[in-house]
Amino acid sequence: MKKRDFLKLADLSHAEHLSLRARAVELKALRQNRALVETLKGRTLGLVFEKPSTRTRVSFEAAMCQLGGTALSLPMAESQIKRGETLEDTARVLSRYVDALVFRTFGDQRLETFARSASVPVINGLSEGAHPVQLLADLMTVEERLGSLGGRRVAFVGDGASNMALSWIEAANLFQFQLTVAAPAGYQPPATPGIRVTEDAKVGVIDADVLVTDVWLSMGQEDEAAKRRAAFAGFQLDETLLRRASPKAIVLHCLPAHRGEEISEAVIEGPQSAVFDEAENRLHTQKALLEVLLG
Ligand code: CP
Ligand code: NVA
């Protein structure tokens, strides 16, 4: 049987996404009731990270352990890659030890190479072009808070060319909600049918049901700090912007957050913020994903 990767949202069918979210809701309730769920007993997940991580690493490790399996993390800096072993050989060897791999990397070419070389399922744990496992949690959180996704108005404020913005664009195409990306010139996403793009954050957020933001400086962009902070001034998700959205709007941020940059303290800690539920839902949605790919 051909192995299944999850490198982008479209690697699951629409029906699989719906049943994954339903299963995640079920797994969340089971965990709240301290029920023992051992659907991945005896299975092993390997995590290979070329960038830092808190949520992705720990939520995948916890997911495997709680489903009866095991997770092993290999930071790239401690691997033989640092001494010249190829990405291809690394993926081939690790595939002999574990049943699936999560890979967090820079360019999407590296992700493709790793996935092509691995003989077990590879999950994108964040690349330059996408963060699909984050979107699984984000979409679950929208449904949990607002009841449904279809027809909702989502506004993404910030770096429109970032992995998070690009994954929200993919999600809007798959799940038929309205997406507006508010980003400064030079940081806008590629033109995509059905996606509205504006340089005016105040216009972009009008009547939104969901407000999403992400850091102005993604991992690996530290050298561009001054230039980016200047470009994104006026794109902070603060109370002024929040007041222009629907009164019942929720606020999402994949975290880590930089309070006072892309989001104000008052908004991230305010009653409309769903960011910590969003972070928790990483655990439940990734359990459901692991069951699909490994079950
Ligand atoms: N949101 C997210 O992926 O967080 P980490 O970088 O901590 O994994
Ligand atoms: N866009 C951010 C997301 C972090 C989870 C980054 O790539 O650093």
Short mmCIF file of C-alpha atoms and ligand atoms in Angstrom, two decimals:
data_model
loop_
_atom_site.label_atom_id
_atom_site.label_comp_id
_atom_site.label_asym_id
_atom_site.label_seq_id
_atom_site.Cartn_x
_atom_site.Cartn_y
_atom_site.Cartn_z
CA MET A 1 0.00 0.00 0.00
CA LYS A 2 1.29 3.48 -0.88
CA LYS A 3 2.32 5.51 2.17
CA ARG A 4 0.38 8.70 2.84
CA ASP A 5 2.08 11.99 3.61
CA PHE A 6 0.48 15.10 5.09
CA LEU A 7 2.49 17.97 3.63
CA LYS A 8 -0.46 20.26 2.88
CA LEU A 9 -4.16 20.33 3.78
CA ALA A 10 -5.20 18.93 0.40
CA ASP A 11 -3.37 15.68 1.19
CA LEU A 12 -6.57 14.68 3.03
CA SER A 13 -9.90 14.58 1.20
CA HIS A 14 -12.74 16.89 2.21
CA ALA A 15 -14.54 13.94 3.81
CA GLU A 16 -11.40 12.94 5.71
CA HIS A 17 -11.05 16.49 7.07
CA LEU A 18 -14.64 16.41 8.33
CA SER A 19 -14.20 13.04 10.03
CA LEU A 20 -10.79 14.10 11.43
CA ARG A 21 -12.38 17.12 13.11
CA ALA A 22 -15.24 14.99 14.45
CA ARG A 23 -12.75 12.46 15.82
CA ALA A 24 -10.71 15.29 17.40
CA VAL A 25 -13.82 16.48 19.26
CA GLU A 26 -14.36 12.91 20.46
CA LEU A 27 -10.71 12.53 21.53
CA LYS A 28 -10.90 15.85 23.42
CA ALA A 29 -13.92 14.59 25.39
CA LEU A 30 -12.22 11.23 26.03
CA ARG A 31 -9.17 13.01 27.43
CA GLN A 32 -11.36 15.22 29.63
CA ASN A 33 -12.91 11.99 31.00
CA ARG A 34 -9.44 10.44 31.46
CA ALA A 35 -10.46 7.54 29.23
CA LEU A 36 -7.69 5.23 28.05
CA VAL A 37 -7.40 5.31 24.23
CA GLU A 38 -4.73 3.03 22.82
CA THR A 39 -5.32 3.15 19.10
CA LEU A 40 -1.57 3.48 18.32
CA LYS A 41 -0.20 0.92 20.73
CA GLY A 42 3.24 -0.27 19.62
CA ARG A 43 3.62 2.44 16.96
CA THR A 44 6.54 4.90 16.89
CA LEU A 45 6.69 8.49 15.61
CA GLY A 46 9.98 10.25 14.86
CA LEU A 47 10.25 14.05 14.98
CA VAL A 48 13.01 15.76 13.03
CA PHE A 49 13.30 19.50 13.61
CA GLU A 50 15.55 22.04 11.86
CA LYS A 51 13.95 24.94 13.73
CA PRO A 52 12.86 25.49 17.34
CA SER A 53 9.44 24.30 18.53
CA THR A 54 7.40 24.15 21.71
CA ARG A 55 3.85 23.23 20.66
CA THR A 56 4.49 21.02 17.63
CA ARG A 57 7.09 18.90 19.35
CA VAL A 58 5.33 18.45 22.68
CA SER A 59 1.82 18.04 21.25
CA PHE A 60 2.98 15.30 18.85
CA GLU A 61 5.00 13.57 21.56
CA ALA A 62 2.09 13.75 24.01
CA ALA A 63 -0.35 12.59 21.31
CA MET A 64 1.68 9.45 20.60
CA CYS A 65 2.19 8.64 24.29
CA GLN A 66 -1.48 9.14 25.12
CA LEU A 67 -2.53 6.86 22.23
CA GLY A 68 -0.28 4.08 23.54
CA GLY A 69 2.64 4.68 21.18
CA THR A 70 6.09 6.24 21.47
CA ALA A 71 7.64 9.42 20.05
CA LEU A 72 11.33 10.17 19.52
CA SER A 73 12.73 13.62 18.74
CA LEU A 74 15.89 14.24 16.75
CA PRO A 75 16.99 17.89 16.61
CA MET A 76 18.92 18.23 13.32
CA ALA A 77 21.73 20.07 15.07
CA GLU A 78 22.51 16.84 16.94
CA SER A 79 22.26 14.57 13.90
CA GLN A 80 24.86 13.44 11.35
CA ILE A 81 23.27 15.90 8.88
CA LYS A 82 25.46 18.48 10.63
CA ARG A 83 28.49 16.44 9.50
CA GLY A 84 27.37 16.08 5.93
CA GLU A 85 25.03 13.07 5.82
CA THR A 86 22.39 13.72 3.17
CA LEU A 87 18.78 14.47 3.89
CA GLU A 88 17.84 11.56 1.61
CA ASP A 89 19.93 9.00 3.53
CA THR A 90 18.66 10.37 6.84
CA ALA A 91 15.02 9.96 5.77
CA ARG A 92 15.68 6.44 4.44
CA VAL A 93 17.39 5.30 7.63
CA LEU A 94 14.86 6.83 10.04
CA SER A 95 12.09 5.11 8.05
CA ARG A 96 13.60 1.76 9.11
CA TYR A 97 13.12 2.66 12.79
CA VAL A 98 9.78 4.47 13.06
CA ASP A 99 6.27 4.24 11.59
CA ALA A 100 5.89 7.93 10.66
CA LEU A 101 7.98 11.11 10.70
CA VAL A 102 7.24 14.76 11.44
CA PHE A 103 9.66 17.12 9.68
CA ARG A 104 10.04 20.87 10.45
CA THR A 105 12.27 22.62 7.96
CA PHE A 106 13.00 25.73 5.89
CA GLY A 107 12.31 25.51 2.14
CA ASP A 108 9.51 23.33 0.82
CA GLN A 109 12.05 21.65 -1.48
CA ARG A 110 13.71 20.12 1.59
CA LEU A 111 10.35 18.88 2.80
CA GLU A 112 9.61 17.31 -0.61
CA THR A 113 13.03 15.65 -0.72
CA PHE A 114 12.62 14.26 2.78
CA ALA A 115 9.10 12.97 2.06
CA ARG A 116 10.18 11.40 -1.25
CA SER A 117 13.09 9.63 0.40
CA ALA A 118 11.17 8.37 3.44
CA SER A 119 9.30 5.10 3.09
CA VAL A 120 6.91 5.96 5.96
CA PRO A 121 4.32 8.78 6.13
CA VAL A 122 5.82 12.25 6.54
CA ILE A 123 3.92 15.07 8.26
CA ASN A 124 4.84 18.70 7.60
CA GLY A 125 5.65 20.14 11.03
CA LEU A 126 6.05 23.63 9.45
CA SER A 127 7.90 24.71 6.34
CA GLU A 128 8.34 28.08 4.67
CA GLY A 129 5.25 27.55 2.56
CA ALA A 130 2.79 25.87 4.92
CA HIS A 131 1.82 24.96 8.46
CA PRO A 132 -1.00 22.49 7.85
CA VAL A 133 -1.05 20.82 11.27
CA GLN A 134 -1.67 24.25 12.80
CA LEU A 135 -4.63 24.75 10.48
CA LEU A 136 -6.20 21.48 11.63
CA ALA A 137 -6.33 22.96 15.15
CA ASP A 138 -7.40 26.40 13.95
CA LEU A 139 -10.34 25.04 11.96
CA MET A 140 -11.43 22.88 14.90
CA THR A 141 -11.29 25.97 17.15
CA VAL A 142 -13.45 28.01 14.77
CA GLU A 143 -16.09 25.27 14.71
CA GLU A 144 -15.90 24.85 18.48
CA ARG A 145 -16.40 28.58 19.13
CA LEU A 146 -18.67 29.59 16.24
CA GLY A 147 -20.44 26.35 15.34
CA SER A 148 -19.54 26.27 11.65
CA LEU A 149 -16.89 27.23 9.16
CA GLY A 150 -18.77 27.53 5.84
CA GLY A 151 -19.54 31.14 4.88
CA ARG A 152 -17.60 32.64 7.80
CA ARG A 153 -15.54 35.77 7.27
CA VAL A 154 -11.91 35.31 8.25
CA ALA A 155 -9.38 38.15 8.23
CA PHE A 156 -5.67 37.39 8.36
CA VAL A 157 -3.68 40.45 9.43
CA GLY A 158 0.10 40.51 9.01
CA ASP A 159 2.61 38.71 6.80
CA GLY A 160 0.52 37.58 3.84
CA ALA A 161 3.40 35.57 2.40
CA SER A 162 4.02 33.58 5.60
CA ASN A 163 3.44 29.86 6.07
CA MET A 164 0.37 30.63 8.20
CA ALA A 165 -1.21 33.00 5.67
CA LEU A 166 -0.57 30.52 2.85
CA SER A 167 -2.17 27.68 4.80
CA TRP A 168 -5.22 29.85 5.60
CA ILE A 169 -5.51 30.53 1.86
CA GLU A 170 -5.41 26.81 1.15
CA ALA A 171 -8.05 26.24 3.84
CA ALA A 172 -10.37 28.93 2.43
CA ASN A 173 -10.28 27.22 -0.95
CA LEU A 174 -11.05 23.83 0.56
CA PHE A 175 -13.71 24.84 3.08
CA GLN A 176 -15.58 27.70 1.40
CA PHE A 177 -15.18 30.49 3.89
CA GLN A 178 -14.38 34.07 2.95
CA LEU A 179 -10.79 35.08 3.53
CA THR A 180 -9.32 38.58 3.44
CA VAL A 181 -5.58 38.98 3.84
CA ALA A 182 -4.52 42.41 5.14
CA ALA A 183 -0.80 42.81 4.53
CA PRO A 184 1.56 45.65 3.63
CA ALA A 185 2.99 46.00 0.12
CA GLY A 186 5.83 43.57 -0.38
CA TYR A 187 4.32 41.04 2.06
CA GLN A 188 1.19 40.08 0.18
CA PRO A 189 0.29 36.56 -0.91
CA PRO A 190 0.31 35.46 -4.55
CA ALA A 191 -2.98 36.38 -6.26
CA THR A 192 -5.42 33.53 -5.62
CA PRO A 193 -8.98 33.35 -6.98
CA GLY A 194 -11.56 34.05 -4.27
CA ILE A 195 -9.09 35.55 -1.77
CA ARG A 196 -9.34 39.27 -1.06
CA VAL A 197 -6.14 41.15 -0.38
CA THR A 198 -5.84 44.67 1.05
CA GLU A 199 -3.06 46.91 2.29
CA ASP A 200 -5.44 48.49 4.79
CA ALA A 201 -5.85 46.46 7.98
CA LYS A 202 -8.82 48.63 9.08
CA VAL A 203 -10.70 47.67 5.92
CA GLY A 204 -9.61 44.02 6.00
CA VAL A 205 -11.09 43.28 9.42
CA ILE A 206 -14.56 44.82 8.91
CA ASP A 207 -17.29 42.43 10.12
CA ALA A 208 -14.86 39.50 10.38
CA ASP A 209 -15.97 36.47 12.43
CA VAL A 210 -12.40 35.28 12.89
CA LEU A 211 -9.30 37.47 13.20
CA VAL A 212 -5.99 35.71 12.68
CA THR A 213 -2.48 36.98 13.04
CA ASP A 214 1.06 35.61 13.25
CA VAL A 215 4.53 36.93 14.01
CA TRP A 216 6.06 39.61 11.78
CA LEU A 217 9.37 37.76 11.83
CA SER A 218 9.10 34.07 11.09
CA MET A 219 11.89 31.70 12.10
CA GLY A 220 14.88 32.27 9.83
CA GLN A 221 13.96 35.93 9.10
CA GLU A 222 15.75 37.41 12.12
CA ASP A 223 18.13 39.41 9.87
CA GLU A 224 15.15 41.34 8.47
CA ALA A 225 13.94 42.51 11.89
CA ALA A 226 14.25 46.28 11.41
CA LYS A 227 12.83 46.28 7.88
CA ARG A 228 9.88 44.06 8.84
CA ARG A 229 9.00 45.97 12.03
CA ALA A 230 8.84 49.15 9.95
CA ALA A 231 6.74 47.53 7.22
CA PHE A 232 4.22 46.00 9.64
CA ALA A 233 3.67 49.11 11.80
CA GLY A 234 -0.11 49.67 11.63
CA PHE A 235 -0.80 45.93 11.34
CA GLN A 236 -0.93 45.17 15.06
CA LEU A 237 -4.11 43.30 16.01
CA ASP A 238 -5.22 45.67 18.76
CA GLU A 239 -8.52 46.78 20.28
CA THR A 240 -9.09 49.38 17.56
CA LEU A 241 -9.00 46.69 14.87
CA LEU A 242 -10.97 44.24 17.00
CA ARG A 243 -13.83 46.75 17.38
CA ARG A 244 -14.26 46.85 13.60
CA ALA A 245 -14.87 43.08 13.44
CA SER A 246 -18.12 41.30 14.33
CA PRO A 247 -18.91 41.74 18.05
CA LYS A 248 -18.73 37.93 18.43
CA ALA A 249 -15.45 37.61 16.55
CA ILE A 250 -12.77 35.29 17.88
CA VAL A 251 -9.03 35.90 17.75
CA LEU A 252 -6.55 33.22 16.70
CA HIS A 253 -2.74 33.18 16.81
CA CYS A 254 -0.71 30.02 16.27
CA LEU A 255 1.81 31.19 18.94
CA PRO A 256 4.52 31.97 19.91
CA ALA A 257 3.21 35.55 20.18
CA HIS A 258 5.15 38.77 20.46
CA ARG A 259 2.88 40.96 22.54
CA GLY A 260 3.17 44.59 21.49
CA GLU A 261 4.19 43.64 17.94
CA GLU A 262 1.63 41.67 15.89
CA ILE A 263 -0.91 41.51 18.75
CA SER A 264 -1.63 43.70 21.76
CA GLU A 265 -1.63 42.38 25.30
CA ALA A 266 -5.28 43.44 25.71
CA VAL A 267 -6.41 41.43 22.66
CA ILE A 268 -4.46 38.23 23.32
CA GLU A 269 -5.63 38.22 26.95
CA GLY A 270 -9.12 39.53 26.17
CA PRO A 271 -12.44 37.64 26.16
CA GLN A 272 -12.45 37.15 22.38
CA SER A 273 -9.08 35.42 22.33
CA ALA A 274 -9.21 31.67 21.65
CA VAL A 275 -5.46 31.20 21.37
CA PHE A 276 -4.95 28.79 24.24
CA ASP A 277 -7.85 26.56 23.16
CA GLU A 278 -6.31 26.74 19.70
CA ALA A 279 -2.97 25.57 21.11
CA GLU A 280 -4.67 22.76 23.03
CA ASN A 281 -6.52 21.62 19.92
CA ARG A 282 -3.16 20.84 18.31
CA LEU A 283 -3.09 17.77 20.57
CA HIS A 284 -6.54 16.49 19.66
CA THR A 285 -6.37 17.14 15.91
CA GLN A 286 -2.90 15.61 15.61
CA LYS A 287 -4.08 12.48 17.43
CA ALA A 288 -6.85 12.20 14.85
CA LEU A 289 -4.33 12.79 12.04
CA LEU A 290 -1.97 10.12 13.40
CA GLU A 291 -4.86 7.65 13.54
CA VAL A 292 -5.60 8.34 9.85
CA LEU A 293 -1.97 7.99 8.71
CA LEU A 294 -0.94 5.12 11.01
CA GLY A 295 -4.19 3.36 11.85
N1 CP B 1 2.43 27.07 16.59
C1 CP B 1 3.54 26.31 16.56
O1 CP B 1 3.78 25.54 15.63
O2 CP B 1 4.34 26.44 17.65
P1 CP B 1 5.81 25.84 17.85
O3 CP B 1 6.73 26.61 16.95
O4 CP B 1 6.09 26.06 19.30
O5 CP B 1 5.80 24.38 17.49
N1 NVA B 2 5.23 31.95 10.87
C1 NVA B 2 5.84 31.44 12.08
C2 NVA B 2 4.99 30.36 12.67
C3 NVA B 2 5.53 29.77 13.97
C4 NVA B 2 4.71 28.64 14.49
C5 NVA B 2 7.23 30.92 11.76
O1 NVA B 2 7.41 30.29 10.70
O2 NVA B 2 8.15 31.16 12.54
#
